[in-house]
Amino acid sequence: MKTRRIAEDGVAGVNGEARERMIRSRGDPLFLADWQRAVFLHYEVDSELLAEAVPFDLDLWEGNRAIVTLVAFTMEGMRPRWGGKAGKWLFAPIGTHDFLNVRTYVRHGSERGIFFIREWLSKRLSVPLGSWSFGLPYRYGATRYEHEIGMGRWIRGQVCGSGRHLSYEAGSPRADELAPVDEGTMAAFLLERYSAYTCFGRIRRRFRVWHEPWERAAVAVNVREDSLLRGLGDWALGASFVGADVSPGVRGVWMGWPRRV
């Protein structure tokens, strides 16, 4: 788990603090993985309606704007931190699959994070595992991702789950257009998050993550259909698409133990 030193200022400071926090946490990280070829679709929603559906305090952009993000990516090679090749082999059936998660932005005390509203993934075997272990709201979804990010090709994605659909396409940025987010921007607010919160029944949990800062670019996306989002509740009916980011992904992600909060 060797990493470069990160300066303690701006976005890099947030990243460095997250890394040190995980190092100090006994037993963390629990898992390692790569999060590859990510597309972030951002929507603004009614904050009062969203607050009724989220069991944590909302973290609002500019103090009054509630944002929900759909993140489409592929997780590759998830394995236990310990166990070497044997651990990687044991997790091979569930270690790689496509994800679509619907998340919003919350605070718990002074710690900023994300809250998972719903997640679809492409392997049925993994669906029951996330609920009882991490409290993750997993569902099965049929996915088709063409996320050749940084290669000048088109980006396309389709997800079908619960009888509803998400479909989008965008032009891919060039590799030289990808860069870490700038401090104080909306992209920094949305992407540089290292704590995740879940709620399963009455049990609220938090697990922390760490990875190198996202290399990303803003892109213009044509969302052809988003009924998958609109079916999640009253707060989603009036959701307004406000922008998108894409990233080739991050490798060597640290994923911590789920702990009750």
XYZ file of N, CA and C in Angstrom:
783
model
N 0.824 -1.200 0.000
C 0.000 0.000 0.000
C 0.867 1.261 0.000
N 1.900 1.279 -0.800
C 2.744 2.450 -0.880
C 2.040 3.536 -1.670
N 2.105 4.768 -1.176
C 1.479 5.889 -1.855
C 2.410 7.087 -1.795
N 2.171 8.023 -2.683
C 2.968 9.248 -2.668
C 2.522 10.138 -1.508
N 3.395 10.991 -1.060
C 3.059 11.949 -0.022
C 2.114 12.994 -0.598
N 1.145 13.418 0.189
C 0.152 14.388 -0.269
C 0.253 15.640 0.592
N 0.367 16.787 -0.055
C 0.489 18.046 0.679
C -0.775 18.320 1.475
N -0.616 18.973 2.629
C -1.748 19.250 3.513
C -2.371 20.605 3.207
N -2.881 20.780 1.986
C -3.558 22.015 1.663
C -4.611 21.733 0.606
N -5.723 22.482 0.646
C -6.759 22.359 -0.359
C -7.318 20.956 -0.473
N -7.654 20.570 -1.708
C -8.199 19.243 -1.964
C -7.216 18.168 -1.532
N -5.942 18.393 -1.782
C -4.937 17.419 -1.377
C -4.936 17.231 0.137
N -5.253 18.306 0.867
C -5.331 18.193 2.319
C -6.466 17.292 2.758
N -7.626 17.415 2.109
C -8.758 16.542 2.409
C -8.374 15.098 2.142
N -7.701 14.861 1.028
C -7.276 13.518 0.674
C -6.278 12.964 1.690
N -5.314 13.791 2.067
C -4.312 13.362 3.033
C -4.902 13.069 4.399
N -5.860 13.887 4.821
C -6.530 13.646 6.098
C -7.281 12.318 6.090
N -7.929 12.014 4.954
C -8.653 10.750 4.838
C -7.703 9.563 4.925
N -6.552 9.690 4.320
C -5.563 8.609 4.376
C -5.072 8.384 5.806
N -4.730 9.476 6.475
C -4.236 9.344 7.847
C -5.320 8.803 8.775
N -6.557 9.182 8.542
C -7.667 8.707 9.359
C -7.815 7.194 9.239
N -7.663 6.676 8.029
C -7.759 5.240 7.843
C -6.578 4.512 8.460
N -5.407 5.079 8.353
C -4.226 4.448 8.940
C -4.375 4.333 10.450
N -4.996 5.362 11.066
C -5.172 5.346 12.525
C -6.301 4.420 12.976
N -7.178 4.033 12.077
C -8.331 3.210 12.429
C -7.924 1.745 12.483
N -8.117 1.131 13.610
C -7.663 -0.241 13.824
C -8.337 -1.205 12.840
N -7.542 -1.986 12.156
C -8.060 -2.988 11.234
C -8.313 -2.517 9.819
N -8.248 -1.224 9.584
C -8.485 -0.700 8.238
C -7.180 -0.620 7.457
N -7.234 -0.770 6.145
C -8.412 -1.116 5.349
C -8.748 -2.603 5.415
N -10.005 -2.905 5.148
C -10.462 -4.289 5.110
C -10.290 -4.885 3.721
N -10.664 -4.093 2.685
C -10.583 -4.555 1.301
C -9.759 -3.592 0.458
N -9.243 -4.108 -0.644
C -8.615 -3.311 -1.689
C -9.364 -3.571 -2.989
N -9.390 -2.577 -3.871
C -10.086 -2.741 -5.154
C -9.654 -1.631 -6.096
N -10.006 -1.782 -7.355
C -9.852 -0.730 -8.357
C -11.238 -0.286 -8.791
N -11.465 1.032 -8.840
C -12.726 1.597 -9.340
C -12.426 2.228 -10.686
N -12.908 1.601 -11.731
C -12.475 1.942 -13.076
C -13.579 2.566 -13.926
N -13.164 3.492 -14.809
C -14.008 4.048 -15.877
C -15.332 4.566 -15.322
N -15.245 5.657 -14.584
C -16.392 6.193 -13.847
C -17.052 7.354 -14.574
N -18.390 7.340 -14.560
C -19.211 8.438 -15.070
C -20.085 8.929 -13.925
N -20.030 10.239 -13.641
C -20.794 10.851 -12.557
C -21.868 11.761 -13.171
N -23.125 11.450 -12.943
C -24.239 12.259 -13.443
C -24.882 12.972 -12.265
N -24.841 14.298 -12.249
C -25.275 15.090 -11.101
C -26.652 15.699 -11.336
N -27.514 15.573 -10.335
C -28.865 16.134 -10.384
C -29.104 16.998 -9.150
N -29.794 18.113 -9.341
C -30.256 18.911 -8.206
C -31.694 18.530 -7.889
N -31.988 18.373 -6.588
C -33.318 17.940 -6.162
C -33.801 18.844 -5.032
N -35.077 18.729 -4.720
C -35.669 19.492 -3.625
C -35.084 19.021 -2.297
N -34.459 19.930 -1.565
C -33.757 19.540 -0.342
C -34.706 19.065 0.752
N -35.895 19.660 0.860
C -36.827 19.256 1.900
C -37.365 17.852 1.644
N -37.688 17.554 0.400
C -38.169 16.214 0.078
C -37.057 15.175 0.262
N -35.841 15.519 -0.153
C -34.733 14.579 0.005
C -34.429 14.324 1.476
N -34.490 15.368 2.296
C -34.191 15.219 3.727
C -35.131 14.227 4.397
N -36.364 14.145 3.921
C -37.325 13.204 4.492
C -36.954 11.756 4.195
N -36.155 11.538 3.144
C -35.805 10.185 2.724
C -34.408 9.754 3.163
N -33.655 10.651 3.784
C -32.262 10.369 4.141
C -32.097 10.455 5.651
N -31.576 9.424 6.310
C -31.473 9.405 7.773
C -30.223 10.084 8.331
N -29.591 10.943 7.567
C -28.455 11.742 8.012
C -28.692 13.193 7.590
N -27.961 14.110 8.199
C -28.072 15.518 7.826
C -27.491 15.735 6.434
N -28.237 16.420 5.578
C -27.748 16.696 4.235
C -26.596 17.693 4.272
N -25.655 17.502 3.380
C -24.572 18.458 3.150
C -24.899 19.148 1.831
N -25.248 20.420 1.888
C -25.791 21.133 0.736
C -24.725 21.984 0.049
N -24.668 21.897 -1.264
C -23.760 22.735 -2.042
C -24.226 24.179 -1.955
N -23.310 25.076 -1.659
C -23.575 26.504 -1.490
C -24.608 26.762 -0.395
N -24.760 25.805 0.511
C -25.621 25.992 1.674
C -27.090 25.730 1.452
N -27.523 25.575 0.178
C -28.960 25.407 -0.052
C -29.320 24.499 -1.226
N -28.344 23.892 -1.869
C -28.619 23.072 -3.042
C -28.332 21.597 -2.743
N -29.371 20.763 -2.816
C -29.229 19.326 -2.584
C -28.885 18.642 -3.905
N -27.816 17.864 -3.903
C -27.346 17.190 -5.106
C -27.401 15.677 -4.891
N -27.862 14.992 -5.904
C -27.819 13.529 -5.969
C -27.007 13.158 -7.198
N -26.113 12.191 -7.052
C -25.248 11.789 -8.153
C -25.427 10.308 -8.465
N -25.557 10.001 -9.744
C -25.534 8.626 -10.218
C -24.113 8.340 -10.684
N -23.501 7.300 -10.123
C -22.119 6.968 -10.455
C -22.097 5.593 -11.118
N -21.708 5.559 -12.383
C -21.618 4.315 -13.147
C -20.136 3.981 -13.316
N -19.723 2.820 -12.826
C -18.317 2.445 -12.897
C -18.184 0.933 -12.811
N -16.969 0.451 -12.980
C -16.682 -0.977 -12.853
C -15.694 -1.180 -11.715
N -16.070 -2.011 -10.755
C -15.140 -2.391 -9.697
C -14.384 -3.634 -10.151
N -13.074 -3.586 -10.028
C -12.243 -4.709 -10.466
C -11.352 -5.175 -9.319
N -11.238 -6.487 -9.205
C -10.245 -7.091 -8.313
C -10.424 -6.811 -6.839
N -11.654 -6.696 -6.352
C -11.821 -6.531 -4.908
C -11.308 -7.778 -4.191
N -10.518 -7.566 -3.158
C -9.957 -8.678 -2.406
C -9.641 -8.214 -1.003
N -9.507 -9.139 -0.056
C -9.131 -8.738 1.307
C -7.729 -8.133 1.318
N -7.526 -7.245 2.261
C -6.192 -6.655 2.407
C -5.164 -7.740 2.698
N -5.551 -8.706 3.523
C -4.678 -9.811 3.874
C -5.101 -11.053 3.093
N -4.184 -11.954 2.874
C -4.527 -13.219 2.240
C -3.843 -13.453 0.913
N -3.256 -12.410 0.334
C -2.482 -12.579 -0.883
C -3.272 -13.192 -2.020
N -2.631 -14.102 -2.764
C -3.266 -14.722 -3.918
C -4.472 -15.561 -3.518
N -4.393 -16.192 -2.339
C -5.516 -17.020 -1.892
C -6.760 -16.165 -1.659
N -6.591 -14.999 -1.028
C -7.719 -14.108 -0.793
C -8.297 -13.577 -2.087
N -7.429 -13.251 -3.024
C -7.894 -12.755 -4.315
C -8.669 -13.833 -5.059
N -8.185 -15.082 -4.990
C -8.870 -16.197 -5.639
C -10.234 -16.440 -5.006
N -10.293 -16.357 -3.669
C -11.543 -16.602 -2.954
C -12.610 -15.584 -3.344
N -12.204 -14.335 -3.585
C -13.155 -13.266 -3.900
C -13.392 -13.101 -5.400
N -12.744 -13.906 -6.212
C -12.865 -13.750 -7.663
C -14.311 -13.777 -8.162
N -15.214 -14.629 -7.627
C -16.592 -14.649 -8.145
C -17.356 -13.342 -7.935
N -16.968 -12.542 -6.939
C -17.685 -11.291 -6.670
C -16.781 -10.071 -6.756
N -15.529 -10.262 -7.117
C -14.561 -9.172 -7.057
C -14.633 -8.171 -8.177
N -15.268 -8.534 -9.291
C -15.336 -7.642 -10.447
C -16.756 -7.609 -10.982
N -17.346 -6.420 -11.031
C -18.659 -6.245 -11.644
C -18.944 -4.759 -11.839
N -19.964 -4.480 -12.645
C -20.398 -3.107 -12.884
C -21.298 -2.631 -11.756
N -21.197 -1.352 -11.450
C -22.019 -0.704 -10.437
C -22.748 0.486 -11.049
N -23.925 0.757 -10.520
C -24.547 2.073 -10.631
C -25.038 2.420 -9.245
N -24.437 3.414 -8.625
C -24.946 3.824 -7.317
C -25.562 5.210 -7.384
N -26.594 5.381 -6.591
C -27.278 6.669 -6.444
C -26.942 7.174 -5.053
N -26.268 8.296 -4.985
C -25.770 8.776 -3.699
C -26.097 10.251 -3.529
N -26.185 10.658 -2.284
C -26.279 12.074 -1.974
C -25.218 12.410 -0.942
N -25.196 13.648 -0.495
C -24.075 14.174 0.279
C -24.558 14.562 1.660
N -23.862 14.040 2.694
C -24.336 14.164 4.063
C -23.182 14.527 4.991
N -23.584 14.879 6.209
C -22.644 15.089 7.314
C -23.072 14.246 8.500
N -22.080 13.747 9.209
C -22.334 13.110 10.498
C -21.351 13.724 11.474
N -21.851 14.585 12.372
C -20.947 15.393 13.180
C -20.201 16.344 12.261
N -18.890 16.335 12.354
C -18.076 17.214 11.510
C -17.560 16.504 10.261
N -17.926 15.250 10.087
C -17.358 14.455 9.001
C -18.292 14.442 7.788
N -17.791 14.889 6.662
C -18.547 14.876 5.416
C -18.445 13.507 4.756
N -19.522 13.130 4.050
C -19.484 11.856 3.361
C -20.596 11.751 2.341
N -20.827 10.534 1.907
C -21.911 10.238 0.980
C -22.862 9.248 1.635
N -24.115 9.282 1.211
C -25.110 8.316 1.658
C -25.650 7.595 0.434
N -25.645 6.271 0.487
C -26.122 5.475 -0.635
C -27.633 5.302 -0.542
N -28.332 5.841 -1.526
C -29.784 5.718 -1.609
C -30.172 4.397 -2.255
N -29.480 4.018 -3.319
C -29.747 2.769 -4.024
C -28.514 2.409 -4.843
N -28.284 1.113 -5.027
C -27.185 0.646 -5.870
C -27.647 -0.554 -6.684
N -27.310 -0.528 -7.973
C -27.530 -1.679 -8.833
C -26.179 -2.240 -9.229
N -26.064 -3.576 -9.269
C -24.831 -4.188 -9.699
C -25.121 -5.394 -10.579
N -24.113 -5.773 -11.365
C -24.345 -6.679 -12.476
C -24.210 -8.152 -12.120
N -23.867 -8.485 -10.873
C -23.764 -9.886 -10.464
C -24.764 -10.167 -9.354
N -25.680 -11.090 -9.626
C -26.714 -11.415 -8.641
C -26.108 -11.959 -7.345
N -25.009 -12.691 -7.441
C -24.394 -13.310 -6.274
C -24.003 -12.288 -5.217
N -23.649 -11.073 -5.654
C -23.176 -10.050 -4.717
C -24.304 -9.306 -4.008
N -25.532 -9.400 -4.541
C -26.618 -8.573 -4.028
C -26.895 -8.801 -2.544
N -27.084 -10.045 -2.068
C -27.391 -10.212 -0.643
C -26.211 -9.930 0.277
N -24.995 -10.008 -0.236
C -23.812 -9.842 0.619
C -23.663 -8.410 1.116
N -23.969 -7.439 0.260
C -23.774 -6.043 0.652
C -24.739 -5.578 1.711
N -25.960 -6.129 1.733
C -26.975 -5.667 2.674
C -26.637 -6.047 4.111
N -26.319 -7.309 4.339
C -26.112 -7.737 5.727
C -24.746 -7.331 6.266
N -23.768 -7.122 5.398
C -22.429 -6.784 5.880
C -22.205 -5.280 6.026
N -22.524 -4.525 4.971
C -22.282 -3.082 4.966
C -23.571 -2.263 5.044
N -24.726 -2.915 4.955
C -25.985 -2.184 4.930
C -26.240 -1.494 3.606
N -25.619 -1.979 2.533
C -25.728 -1.338 1.234
C -27.029 -1.737 0.540
N -27.712 -0.784 -0.094
C -29.024 -1.041 -0.712
C -28.898 -1.628 -2.112
N -28.348 -2.836 -2.199
C -28.072 -3.460 -3.481
C -29.335 -3.991 -4.158
N -29.344 -3.888 -5.480
C -30.324 -4.523 -6.348
C -29.567 -5.055 -7.568
N -30.141 -6.046 -8.219
C -29.543 -6.519 -9.464
C -29.952 -5.597 -10.607
N -28.996 -5.282 -11.480
C -29.287 -4.485 -12.665
C -28.489 -4.980 -13.858
N -29.128 -5.055 -15.017
C -28.429 -5.413 -16.249
C -27.718 -4.173 -16.780
N -26.410 -4.249 -16.955
C -25.612 -3.085 -17.338
C -24.898 -3.318 -18.661
N -24.683 -2.218 -19.346
C -23.840 -2.224 -20.542
C -23.089 -0.908 -20.591
N -21.807 -0.948 -20.268
C -20.983 0.248 -20.228
C -19.954 0.225 -21.350
N -19.854 1.355 -22.041
C -18.772 1.595 -22.997
C -18.097 2.890 -22.557
N -17.198 2.766 -21.615
C -16.574 3.924 -20.966
C -15.087 3.978 -21.327
N -14.790 4.283 -22.563
C -13.387 4.412 -22.991
C -12.947 5.850 -22.757
N -12.694 6.179 -21.510
C -12.449 7.564 -21.097
C -10.995 7.950 -21.366
N -10.816 9.142 -21.950
C -9.486 9.637 -22.247
C -8.937 9.175 -23.578
N -9.773 8.519 -24.395
C -9.305 7.972 -25.666
C -9.991 8.632 -26.861
N -10.767 9.705 -26.604
C -11.402 10.428 -27.695
C -12.570 9.706 -28.328
N -13.103 8.676 -27.662
C -14.224 7.921 -28.205
C -15.499 8.289 -27.454
N -16.616 7.797 -27.969
C -17.885 8.047 -27.300
C -18.003 7.218 -26.034
N -18.658 7.808 -25.049
C -18.996 7.130 -23.803
C -20.487 6.822 -23.839
N -20.836 5.575 -23.578
C -22.240 5.180 -23.559
C -22.487 4.248 -22.377
N -23.699 4.314 -21.835
C -24.069 3.413 -20.750
C -25.552 3.152 -20.713
N -25.895 1.933 -20.304
C -27.287 1.550 -20.117
C -27.388 0.678 -18.872
N -28.408 0.939 -18.064
C -28.696 0.118 -16.894
C -30.201 -0.125 -16.858
N -30.561 -1.371 -16.622
C -31.969 -1.729 -16.490
C -32.151 -2.459 -15.176
N -33.036 -1.947 -14.331
C -33.296 -2.584 -13.048
C -34.654 -2.196 -12.527
N -35.312 -3.132 -11.880
C -36.631 -2.872 -11.291
C -37.639 -2.378 -12.331
N -37.463 -2.800 -13.581
C -38.379 -2.406 -14.639
C -38.177 -0.997 -15.159
N -37.121 -0.325 -14.724
C -36.833 1.038 -15.167
C -35.438 1.101 -15.769
N -35.116 2.251 -16.388
C -33.906 2.309 -17.188
C -33.132 3.615 -16.971
N -31.823 3.514 -17.237
C -30.950 4.675 -17.378
C -30.171 4.489 -18.658
N -30.127 5.545 -19.473
C -29.387 5.496 -20.729
C -28.759 6.861 -20.981
N -27.483 6.881 -21.342
C -26.775 8.144 -21.544
C -25.651 7.952 -22.557
N -25.190 9.073 -23.116
C -24.026 9.059 -23.988
C -23.339 10.415 -23.922
N -22.039 10.401 -24.176
C -21.244 11.634 -24.119
C -19.982 11.449 -24.938
N -19.398 12.555 -25.334
C -18.086 12.495 -25.951
C -17.020 12.313 -24.889
N -15.978 11.577 -25.205
C -14.915 11.325 -24.234
C -13.858 12.425 -24.307
N -13.381 12.910 -23.164
C -12.293 13.893 -23.188
C -10.982 13.238 -23.605
N -10.051 14.059 -24.044
C -8.698 13.566 -24.317
C -7.961 13.357 -22.992
N -6.930 12.569 -23.043
C -6.167 12.281 -21.828
C -5.587 13.558 -21.222
N -5.185 14.529 -22.071
C -4.581 15.749 -21.538
C -5.607 16.708 -20.947
N -6.899 16.390 -21.062
C -7.943 17.206 -20.446
C -8.298 16.721 -19.036
N -7.774 15.597 -18.623
C -8.069 15.034 -17.308
C -7.139 15.643 -16.263
N -7.709 16.043 -15.132
C -6.917 16.661 -14.069
C -7.661 16.539 -12.743
N -6.940 16.619 -11.619
C -7.637 16.631 -10.326
C -8.545 17.844 -10.216
N -9.541 17.764 -9.345
C -10.470 18.875 -9.170
C -9.777 20.047 -8.497
N -10.303 21.248 -8.748
C -9.791 22.454 -8.111
C -10.542 22.715 -6.808
N -9.829 23.165 -5.812
C -10.415 23.464 -4.506
C -11.538 24.496 -4.647
N -12.621 24.284 -3.915
C -13.720 25.233 -3.886
C -14.738 25.068 -4.989
N -14.506 24.144 -5.915
C -15.429 23.942 -7.016
C -16.508 22.928 -6.632
N -17.569 22.933 -7.424
C -18.620 21.948 -7.213
C -18.082 20.537 -7.402
N -17.176 20.350 -8.357
C -16.596 19.023 -8.586
C -15.832 18.535 -7.358
N -15.112 19.430 -6.691
C -14.399 19.042 -5.476
C -15.380 18.645 -4.380
N -16.451 19.404 -4.237
C -17.486 19.113 -3.243
C -18.088 17.734 -3.470
N -18.294 17.357 -4.735
C -18.993 16.125 -5.059
C -18.081 14.911 -5.139
N -16.861 15.074 -5.610
C -16.016 13.907 -5.877
C -15.067 13.555 -4.743
N -14.565 14.545 -4.038
C -13.554 14.241 -3.025
C -14.228 13.920 -1.689
N -14.782 12.710 -1.605
C -15.492 12.218 -0.420
C -14.884 10.888 -0.017
N -14.632 10.721 1.287
C -13.915 9.531 1.743
C -14.599 8.819 2.910
N -15.848 9.152 3.171
C -16.651 8.432 4.159
C -17.990 8.095 3.517
N -18.465 6.871 3.750
C -19.727 6.417 3.163
C -20.653 5.962 4.276
N -21.921 6.372 4.176
C -22.917 6.059 5.196
C -24.031 5.217 4.581
N -24.528 4.279 5.377
C -25.617 3.415 4.933
C -26.625 3.272 6.064
N -27.825 2.822 5.697
C -28.859 2.550 6.694
C -29.632 1.319 6.237
N -29.614 0.267 7.053
C -30.324 -0.974 6.753
C -31.214 -1.296 7.939
N -32.529 -1.190 7.727
C -33.433 -1.280 8.869
C -33.199 -0.080 9.775
N -32.912 -0.338 11.031
C -32.605 0.736 11.973
C -31.106 0.895 12.213
N -30.319 0.111 11.521
C -28.875 0.117 11.752
C -28.205 1.086 10.790
N -27.554 2.090 11.344
C -26.812 3.054 10.545
C -25.319 2.726 10.662
N -24.649 2.735 9.525
C -23.229 2.384 9.492
C -22.437 3.432 8.720
N -21.128 3.409 8.991
C -20.185 4.213 8.206
C -18.982 3.338 7.889
N -18.522 3.421 6.651
C -17.217 2.853 6.333
C -16.431 3.906 5.572
N -15.155 3.908 5.802
C -14.296 4.920 5.187
C -13.515 4.312 4.037
N -13.139 5.168 3.107
C -12.351 4.735 1.957
C -11.199 5.718 1.774
N -10.228 5.292 0.996
C -9.171 6.206 0.567
C -8.659 5.764 -0.794
N -8.342 6.747 -1.616
C -7.718 6.511 -2.915
C -7.051 7.811 -3.343
N -6.231 7.735 -4.363
C -5.641 8.949 -4.922
C -6.753 9.857 -5.462
N -6.534 11.175 -5.520
C -7.570 12.073 -6.040
C -8.012 11.671 -7.454
N -9.292 11.884 -7.726
C -9.828 11.575 -9.048
C -9.184 12.451 -10.121
N -8.727 11.850 -11.195
C -8.382 12.579 -12.417
C -9.660 12.639 -13.244
N -10.197 13.813 -13.503
C -11.525 13.890 -14.114
C -11.628 15.044 -15.096
N -12.708 15.043 -15.840
C -13.043 16.143 -16.730
C -14.554 16.273 -16.762
N -15.027 17.506 -16.856
C -16.455 17.745 -17.057
C -16.785 17.464 -18.518
N -17.952 16.863 -18.751
C -18.375 16.555 -20.114
C -19.849 16.896 -20.279
N -20.245 17.135 -21.519
C -21.651 17.322 -21.853
C -22.255 15.949 -22.119
N -23.298 15.614 -21.391
C -23.923 14.289 -21.486
C -25.348 14.422 -21.991
N -25.730 13.538 -22.866
C -27.114 13.410 -23.302
C -27.730 12.255 -22.517
N -28.578 12.586 -21.535
C -29.274 11.550 -20.773
C -30.550 11.212 -21.533
N -30.572 10.053 -22.157
C -31.714 9.651 -22.987
C -32.910 9.229 -22.139
N -32.636 8.548 -21.043
C -33.715 8.112 -20.148
C -33.157 7.970 -18.744
N -33.922 8.417 -17.759
C -33.487 8.281 -16.369
C -34.641 7.873 -15.457
N -35.539 7.021 -15.977
C -36.648 6.544 -15.152
C -36.155 5.732 -13.963
N -34.947 5.181 -14.051
C -34.366 4.449 -12.930
C -34.197 5.357 -11.715
N -33.840 6.606 -11.975
C -33.737 7.598 -10.905
C -35.121 8.084 -10.483
N -35.968 8.402 -11.428
C -37.265 9.023 -11.124
C -38.156 8.122 -10.276
N -37.912 6.821 -10.291
C -38.744 5.910 -9.536
C -38.344 5.732 -8.086
N -37.386 6.497 -7.596
C -36.868 6.291 -6.237
C -37.624 7.051 -5.154
N -38.556 7.897 -5.528
C -39.317 8.622 -4.511
C -39.763 9.979 -4.996
N -40.548 10.662 -4.158
C -41.064 11.982 -4.537
C -39.943 12.972 -4.805
N -38.852 12.858 -4.057
C -37.744 13.791 -4.223
C -37.123 13.694 -5.623
N -37.251 12.514 -6.263
C -36.607 12.295 -7.550
C -37.451 12.735 -8.737
N -38.747 12.958 -8.532
C -39.631 13.265 -9.655
C -39.264 14.578 -10.335
N -38.848 15.551 -9.544
C -38.490 16.852 -10.112
C -37.007 17.073 -10.254
N -36.206 16.004 -10.227
C -34.752 16.135 -10.313
C -34.338 16.820 -11.612
N -33.379 17.734 -11.504
C -32.913 18.498 -12.657
C -31.435 18.186 -12.906
N -31.123 17.705 -14.101
C -29.740 17.370 -14.447
C -28.895 18.639 -14.516
N -27.750 18.655 -13.798
C -26.942 19.869 -13.720
C -25.506 19.693 -14.203
N -25.111 18.483 -14.604
C -23.752 18.332 -15.114
C -23.201 16.938 -14.899
N -22.019 16.705 -15.472
C -21.417 15.375 -15.393
C -19.902 15.480 -15.377
N -19.300 14.492 -14.743
C -17.848 14.326 -14.744
C -17.533 12.894 -15.145
N -16.362 12.705 -15.764
C -15.899 11.358 -16.079
C -14.454 11.220 -15.609
N -14.075 9.976 -15.304
C -12.721 9.693 -14.849
C -12.316 8.304 -15.312
N -11.039 8.120 -15.693
C -10.588 6.768 -16.006
C -10.571 5.858 -14.784
N -10.640 6.456 -13.598
C -10.763 5.658 -12.387
C -9.587 5.806 -11.439
N -9.658 5.065 -10.345
C -8.612 5.067 -9.332
C -8.279 3.620 -8.996
N -7.014 3.365 -8.767
C -6.544 2.014 -8.446
C -6.096 1.935 -6.989
N -6.105 0.724 -6.473
C -5.632 0.512 -5.108
C -6.477 1.210 -4.066
N -7.809 1.204 -4.246
C -8.706 1.852 -3.294
C -8.699 1.080 -1.980
N -8.606 1.803 -0.874
C -8.743 1.215 0.459
C -10.197 1.307 0.888
N -10.755 0.214 1.344
C -12.133 0.182 1.835
C -12.123 -0.344 3.266
N -12.675 0.461 4.186
C -12.589 0.143 5.605
C -13.731 -0.743 6.089
N -13.643 -1.141 7.352
C -14.677 -1.915 8.000
C -15.966 -1.096 8.155
N -17.140 -1.732 8.017
C -18.391 -1.048 8.345
C -18.559 -0.997 9.859
N -18.833 0.196 10.398
C -18.999 0.354 11.840
C -20.267 1.142 12.117
N -20.947 0.765 13.175
C -22.204 1.442 13.510
C -21.942 2.874 13.952
N -22.873 3.759 13.604
C -22.797 5.152 14.057
C -24.118 5.515 14.706
